């Protein structure tokens, strides 16, 4: 297996495993036999199958009929021709929203970062803290996160939820998932009123320090806003993700 294929594989495996733990299941409707679908937040519908083995038009029509409205991620990691499915999605009213960049970091190639320790970072372990985490993450990402999904994750021994505090105020959120020697960082966000203070860097530095001795790689999927920070921390681009959703 080439290094690029391996890098793509560990990133995708971590991301899709998180969605499964959030409740994604296979679907038997026409055109969706190879799809995994979350019928609640995060509302993802994706395929790990070979795209030439199903009809893009039938698949796009079936996705368009789903309720609630799914987000369909298309990634370049599988080195497949995604154009027929993307064209069919667009023809059925989907638009590309929130492009992301899958990024990996190799701990063996990355020096340790000295923590500033201006934040108090605590693990979420109770239902009350989970409510606070949902409020902070929802504000950071500007969409509503389902509390019931996060409450289920509290009991998953491979997942950790984190809140960063400045004084008495919860300022930032993060979620990590361990899959073998890989740890993924998800929902790493800072509330708008706390941005511009270096909190995202400090939260990432904390997570990197916590996991570097038990994992080989750290993976994430960056927005355009977060990508410059991750590059400065040593993350490398692996592939692009295009997320489609209907109007």
mmCIF file of C-alpha atoms in Angstrom:
data_model
loop_
_atom_site.group_PDB
_atom_site.id
_atom_site.type_symbol
_atom_site.label_atom_id
_atom_site.label_comp_id
_atom_site.label_asym_id
_atom_site.label_seq_id
_atom_site.Cartn_x
_atom_site.Cartn_y
_atom_site.Cartn_z
ATOM 1 C CA UNK A 1 0.000 0.000 0.000
ATOM 2 C CA UNK A 2 1.414 3.397 -0.984
ATOM 3 C CA UNK A 3 1.886 6.144 1.591
ATOM 4 C CA UNK A 4 -0.806 8.315 -0.028
ATOM 5 C CA UNK A 5 -3.362 5.500 -0.057
ATOM 6 C CA UNK A 6 -2.582 4.670 3.576
ATOM 7 C CA UNK A 7 -2.895 8.344 4.582
ATOM 8 C CA UNK A 8 -6.286 8.611 2.883
ATOM 9 C CA UNK A 9 -7.461 5.328 4.373
ATOM 10 C CA UNK A 10 -6.739 6.183 8.018
ATOM 11 C CA UNK A 11 -8.388 9.595 7.674
ATOM 12 C CA UNK A 12 -11.547 8.209 6.074
ATOM 13 C CA UNK A 13 -11.763 5.255 8.440
ATOM 14 C CA UNK A 14 -11.693 7.542 11.452
ATOM 15 C CA UNK A 15 -14.254 9.967 10.010
ATOM 16 C CA UNK A 16 -16.756 7.347 8.872
ATOM 17 C CA UNK A 17 -16.346 5.334 12.087
ATOM 18 C CA UNK A 18 -17.396 8.436 14.024
ATOM 19 C CA UNK A 19 -20.517 8.794 11.883
ATOM 20 C CA UNK A 20 -21.356 5.136 12.499
ATOM 21 C CA UNK A 21 -21.016 5.628 16.244
ATOM 22 C CA UNK A 22 -23.323 8.616 15.868
ATOM 23 C CA UNK A 23 -25.973 6.320 14.416
ATOM 24 C CA UNK A 24 -25.378 5.854 10.679
ATOM 25 C CA UNK A 25 -26.854 2.673 9.193
ATOM 26 C CA UNK A 26 -27.010 0.979 5.811
ATOM 27 C CA UNK A 27 -30.002 1.624 3.563
ATOM 28 C CA UNK A 28 -31.843 -0.760 1.241
ATOM 29 C CA UNK A 29 -33.739 1.720 -0.910
ATOM 30 C CA UNK A 30 -33.115 1.816 -4.688
ATOM 31 C CA UNK A 31 -29.720 3.297 -5.483
ATOM 32 C CA UNK A 32 -28.655 3.388 -1.831
ATOM 33 C CA UNK A 33 -27.561 -0.187 -1.222
ATOM 34 C CA UNK A 34 -23.936 0.862 -0.727
ATOM 35 C CA UNK A 35 -24.771 3.941 1.356
ATOM 36 C CA UNK A 36 -24.531 4.589 5.081
ATOM 37 C CA UNK A 37 -27.053 7.185 6.275
ATOM 38 C CA UNK A 38 -27.463 9.243 9.460
ATOM 39 C CA UNK A 39 -31.135 10.056 9.926
ATOM 40 C CA UNK A 40 -30.249 12.563 12.653
ATOM 41 C CA UNK A 41 -27.334 14.935 13.181
ATOM 42 C CA UNK A 42 -24.786 14.946 11.537
ATOM 43 C CA UNK A 43 -27.154 13.983 8.662
ATOM 44 C CA UNK A 44 -24.446 12.385 6.488
ATOM 45 C CA UNK A 45 -25.123 9.990 3.617
ATOM 46 C CA UNK A 46 -22.041 8.467 2.035
ATOM 47 C CA UNK A 47 -20.851 5.483 0.051
ATOM 48 C CA UNK A 48 -17.729 3.425 0.411
ATOM 49 C CA UNK A 49 -18.625 1.368 -2.644
ATOM 50 C CA UNK A 50 -17.378 1.613 -6.213
ATOM 51 C CA UNK A 51 -19.230 4.445 -7.894
ATOM 52 C CA UNK A 52 -19.312 2.747 -11.287
ATOM 53 C CA UNK A 53 -21.401 -0.088 -9.832
ATOM 54 C CA UNK A 54 -24.568 1.930 -9.269
ATOM 55 C CA UNK A 55 -26.672 4.375 -11.250
ATOM 56 C CA UNK A 56 -25.805 7.985 -10.305
ATOM 57 C CA UNK A 57 -29.236 9.207 -11.431
ATOM 58 C CA UNK A 58 -31.146 6.660 -9.319
ATOM 59 C CA UNK A 59 -28.896 7.314 -6.339
ATOM 60 C CA UNK A 60 -29.275 11.096 -6.562
ATOM 61 C CA UNK A 61 -33.069 10.803 -6.848
ATOM 62 C CA UNK A 62 -33.202 8.556 -3.781
ATOM 63 C CA UNK A 63 -30.938 10.903 -1.805
ATOM 64 C CA UNK A 64 -33.109 13.869 -2.777
ATOM 65 C CA UNK A 65 -36.173 12.038 -1.409
ATOM 66 C CA UNK A 66 -34.629 11.451 2.014
ATOM 67 C CA UNK A 67 -35.893 13.342 5.039
ATOM 68 C CA UNK A 68 -34.268 15.017 6.853
ATOM 69 C CA UNK A 69 -32.175 16.643 4.153
ATOM 70 C CA UNK A 70 -28.842 14.763 4.027
ATOM 71 C CA UNK A 71 -25.336 16.103 3.477
ATOM 72 C CA UNK A 72 -23.539 13.995 0.882
ATOM 73 C CA UNK A 73 -19.724 14.126 1.137
ATOM 74 C CA UNK A 74 -17.726 13.387 -1.991
ATOM 75 C CA UNK A 75 -14.032 12.763 -1.470
ATOM 76 C CA UNK A 76 -11.142 12.265 -3.835
ATOM 77 C CA UNK A 77 -9.487 9.683 -1.601
ATOM 78 C CA UNK A 78 -10.789 6.641 -3.463
ATOM 79 C CA UNK A 79 -9.319 7.832 -6.795
ATOM 80 C CA UNK A 80 -12.653 7.241 -8.485
ATOM 81 C CA UNK A 81 -14.446 9.320 -11.079
ATOM 82 C CA UNK A 82 -16.974 11.199 -8.934
ATOM 83 C CA UNK A 83 -18.231 13.442 -11.733
ATOM 84 C CA UNK A 84 -21.303 11.369 -12.745
ATOM 85 C CA UNK A 85 -22.629 11.285 -9.172
ATOM 86 C CA UNK A 86 -21.849 14.953 -8.565
ATOM 87 C CA UNK A 87 -23.584 15.928 -11.807
ATOM 88 C CA UNK A 88 -26.612 13.856 -10.829
ATOM 89 C CA UNK A 89 -26.709 15.468 -7.374
ATOM 90 C CA UNK A 90 -26.649 18.938 -8.921
ATOM 91 C CA UNK A 91 -29.408 17.951 -11.345
ATOM 92 C CA UNK A 92 -31.532 16.923 -8.342
ATOM 93 C CA UNK A 93 -31.173 20.246 -6.529
ATOM 94 C CA UNK A 94 -28.002 19.662 -4.499
ATOM 95 C CA UNK A 95 -25.376 22.368 -4.138
ATOM 96 C CA UNK A 96 -21.813 22.127 -2.882
ATOM 97 C CA UNK A 97 -21.451 23.580 0.602
ATOM 98 C CA UNK A 98 -18.585 23.755 3.070
ATOM 99 C CA UNK A 99 -15.589 22.371 1.166
ATOM 100 C CA UNK A 100 -13.113 20.708 3.515
ATOM 101 C CA UNK A 101 -9.539 19.466 3.413
ATOM 102 C CA UNK A 102 -8.640 16.131 4.976
ATOM 103 C CA UNK A 103 -5.335 16.522 6.823
ATOM 104 C CA UNK A 104 -2.977 14.175 8.678
ATOM 105 C CA UNK A 105 -0.137 14.648 11.144
ATOM 106 C CA UNK A 106 2.591 12.079 11.864
ATOM 107 C CA UNK A 107 3.621 12.405 15.504
ATOM 108 C CA UNK A 108 7.019 10.841 14.803
ATOM 109 C CA UNK A 109 7.783 13.720 12.413
ATOM 110 C CA UNK A 110 6.401 16.499 14.630
ATOM 111 C CA UNK A 111 8.163 18.104 17.614
ATOM 112 C CA UNK A 112 6.306 18.559 20.872
ATOM 113 C CA UNK A 113 4.550 21.883 21.406
ATOM 114 C CA UNK A 114 4.931 23.834 24.620
ATOM 115 C CA UNK A 115 1.527 24.602 26.108
ATOM 116 C CA UNK A 116 0.711 28.201 27.027
ATOM 117 C CA UNK A 117 -1.728 26.979 29.688
ATOM 118 C CA UNK A 118 -3.936 30.054 29.494
ATOM 119 C CA UNK A 119 -6.920 27.726 29.162
ATOM 120 C CA UNK A 120 -8.400 25.244 31.594
ATOM 121 C CA UNK A 121 -9.290 22.184 29.500
ATOM 122 C CA UNK A 122 -11.545 19.560 31.053
ATOM 123 C CA UNK A 123 -12.983 16.318 29.793
ATOM 124 C CA UNK A 124 -16.776 16.116 29.558
ATOM 125 C CA UNK A 125 -18.020 13.281 31.769
ATOM 126 C CA UNK A 126 -21.570 14.197 32.794
ATOM 127 C CA UNK A 127 -24.901 14.937 31.172
ATOM 128 C CA UNK A 128 -24.756 18.514 32.421
ATOM 129 C CA UNK A 129 -21.326 19.044 30.874
ATOM 130 C CA UNK A 130 -22.602 17.443 27.652
ATOM 131 C CA UNK A 131 -25.318 20.114 27.477
ATOM 132 C CA UNK A 132 -22.660 22.792 27.851
ATOM 133 C CA UNK A 133 -20.510 21.123 25.193
ATOM 134 C CA UNK A 134 -23.446 21.099 22.751
ATOM 135 C CA UNK A 135 -24.147 24.779 23.410
ATOM 136 C CA UNK A 136 -20.506 25.759 22.817
ATOM 137 C CA UNK A 137 -20.049 23.604 19.703
ATOM 138 C CA UNK A 138 -23.370 24.734 18.222
ATOM 139 C CA UNK A 139 -22.336 28.375 18.684
ATOM 140 C CA UNK A 140 -18.884 27.713 17.234
ATOM 141 C CA UNK A 141 -20.160 25.967 14.108
ATOM 142 C CA UNK A 142 -23.412 27.937 13.822
ATOM 143 C CA UNK A 143 -25.687 24.932 13.458
ATOM 144 C CA UNK A 144 -27.690 22.905 15.950
ATOM 145 C CA UNK A 145 -26.018 19.785 17.351
ATOM 146 C CA UNK A 146 -28.241 16.976 18.630
ATOM 147 C CA UNK A 147 -27.749 16.544 22.388
ATOM 148 C CA UNK A 148 -29.022 12.952 22.324
ATOM 149 C CA UNK A 149 -26.215 11.963 19.925
ATOM 150 C CA UNK A 150 -23.553 13.531 22.147
ATOM 151 C CA UNK A 151 -25.008 11.920 25.271
ATOM 152 C CA UNK A 152 -24.600 8.481 23.662
ATOM 153 C CA UNK A 153 -20.964 9.213 22.904
ATOM 154 C CA UNK A 154 -20.254 9.876 26.580
ATOM 155 C CA UNK A 155 -20.272 6.113 27.172
ATOM 156 C CA UNK A 156 -17.948 5.273 24.262
ATOM 157 C CA UNK A 157 -14.498 4.396 25.603
ATOM 158 C CA UNK A 158 -12.805 5.386 22.320
ATOM 159 C CA UNK A 159 -14.282 8.900 22.321
ATOM 160 C CA UNK A 160 -13.351 11.897 24.457
ATOM 161 C CA UNK A 161 -15.247 15.187 24.625
ATOM 162 C CA UNK A 162 -13.413 18.313 25.744
ATOM 163 C CA UNK A 163 -14.340 21.823 26.849
ATOM 164 C CA UNK A 164 -11.870 24.700 27.184
ATOM 165 C CA UNK A 165 -12.634 27.340 29.790
ATOM 166 C CA UNK A 166 -11.529 30.918 30.200
ATOM 167 C CA UNK A 167 -12.419 31.827 33.730
ATOM 168 C CA UNK A 168 -16.033 30.795 34.258
ATOM 169 C CA UNK A 169 -16.855 30.742 30.539
ATOM 170 C CA UNK A 170 -16.732 27.697 28.265
ATOM 171 C CA UNK A 171 -14.992 28.965 25.138
ATOM 172 C CA UNK A 172 -14.114 26.007 22.903
ATOM 173 C CA UNK A 173 -15.087 22.401 22.195
ATOM 174 C CA UNK A 174 -13.430 19.313 20.734
ATOM 175 C CA UNK A 175 -14.127 15.614 20.245
ATOM 176 C CA UNK A 176 -11.538 12.913 19.652
ATOM 177 C CA UNK A 177 -11.997 9.352 18.396
ATOM 178 C CA UNK A 178 -9.290 6.691 18.591
ATOM 179 C CA UNK A 179 -9.192 4.083 15.828
ATOM 180 C CA UNK A 180 -6.151 1.909 16.389
ATOM 181 C CA UNK A 181 -2.978 3.985 16.218
ATOM 182 C CA UNK A 182 -4.893 6.931 14.733
ATOM 183 C CA UNK A 183 -6.738 9.631 16.643
ATOM 184 C CA UNK A 184 -9.173 11.951 14.913
ATOM 185 C CA UNK A 185 -10.038 15.475 16.024
ATOM 186 C CA UNK A 186 -13.613 16.548 15.328
ATOM 187 C CA UNK A 187 -15.892 19.463 16.252
ATOM 188 C CA UNK A 188 -12.876 21.544 17.291
ATOM 189 C CA UNK A 189 -14.404 25.003 17.445
ATOM 190 C CA UNK A 190 -14.202 28.292 19.332
ATOM 191 C CA UNK A 191 -17.225 30.424 20.145
ATOM 192 C CA UNK A 192 -17.245 33.605 18.007
ATOM 193 C CA UNK A 193 -16.879 35.913 21.025
ATOM 194 C CA UNK A 194 -13.623 34.168 22.026
ATOM 195 C CA UNK A 195 -11.928 34.073 18.621
ATOM 196 C CA UNK A 196 -8.681 35.850 17.874
ATOM 197 C CA UNK A 197 -7.084 34.929 21.223
ATOM 198 C CA UNK A 198 -5.133 31.836 20.185
ATOM 199 C CA UNK A 199 -7.555 29.439 21.872
ATOM 200 C CA UNK A 200 -7.815 27.071 18.902
ATOM 201 C CA UNK A 201 -4.038 26.665 18.811
ATOM 202 C CA UNK A 202 -3.907 25.999 22.537
ATOM 203 C CA UNK A 203 -6.706 23.440 22.376
ATOM 204 C CA UNK A 204 -4.968 21.664 19.489
ATOM 205 C CA UNK A 205 -1.625 21.768 21.301
ATOM 206 C CA UNK A 206 -3.274 20.149 24.320
ATOM 207 C CA UNK A 207 -4.846 17.393 22.206
ATOM 208 C CA UNK A 208 -1.590 16.747 20.356
ATOM 209 C CA UNK A 209 0.321 16.478 23.613
ATOM 210 C CA UNK A 210 -2.296 14.159 25.120
ATOM 211 C CA UNK A 211 -2.331 11.712 22.210
ATOM 212 C CA UNK A 212 1.195 11.759 20.751
ATOM 213 C CA UNK A 213 2.523 8.974 22.999
ATOM 214 C CA UNK A 214 -0.363 6.545 22.346
ATOM 215 C CA UNK A 215 -0.977 7.176 18.637
ATOM 216 C CA UNK A 216 1.088 7.410 15.462
ATOM 217 C CA UNK A 217 -1.186 9.751 13.501
ATOM 218 C CA UNK A 218 -3.685 12.523 14.159
ATOM 219 C CA UNK A 219 -6.285 13.223 11.459
ATOM 220 C CA UNK A 220 -8.956 15.861 10.895
ATOM 221 C CA UNK A 221 -11.079 17.540 8.235
ATOM 222 C CA UNK A 222 -10.381 21.267 8.061
ATOM 223 C CA UNK A 223 -12.542 24.156 6.977
ATOM 224 C CA UNK A 224 -10.913 26.990 5.031
ATOM 225 C CA UNK A 225 -10.845 29.013 8.265
ATOM 226 C CA UNK A 226 -9.033 26.332 10.262
ATOM 227 C CA UNK A 227 -6.637 25.058 7.605
ATOM 228 C CA UNK A 228 -3.867 27.696 8.089
ATOM 229 C CA UNK A 229 -3.591 26.855 11.802
ATOM 230 C CA UNK A 230 -3.357 23.131 11.126
ATOM 231 C CA UNK A 231 -0.617 23.690 8.556
ATOM 232 C CA UNK A 232 1.393 25.665 11.103
ATOM 233 C CA UNK A 233 1.022 22.757 13.537
ATOM 234 C CA UNK A 234 2.464 20.318 11.007
ATOM 235 C CA UNK A 235 -0.623 18.785 9.359
ATOM 236 C CA UNK A 236 -0.384 17.807 5.689
ATOM 237 C CA UNK A 237 -3.134 17.801 3.063
ATOM 238 C CA UNK A 238 -4.384 14.337 2.111
ATOM 239 C CA UNK A 239 -7.471 14.922 -0.039
ATOM 240 C CA UNK A 240 -10.367 17.303 -0.654
ATOM 241 C CA UNK A 241 -13.968 16.805 0.481
ATOM 242 C CA UNK A 242 -16.929 18.399 -1.288
ATOM 243 C CA UNK A 243 -20.161 18.347 0.737
ATOM 244 C CA UNK A 244 -23.445 18.502 -1.169
ATOM 245 C CA UNK A 245 -26.864 19.394 0.233
ATOM 246 C CA UNK A 246 -30.191 20.335 -1.313
ATOM 247 C CA UNK A 247 -31.454 23.916 -1.146
#
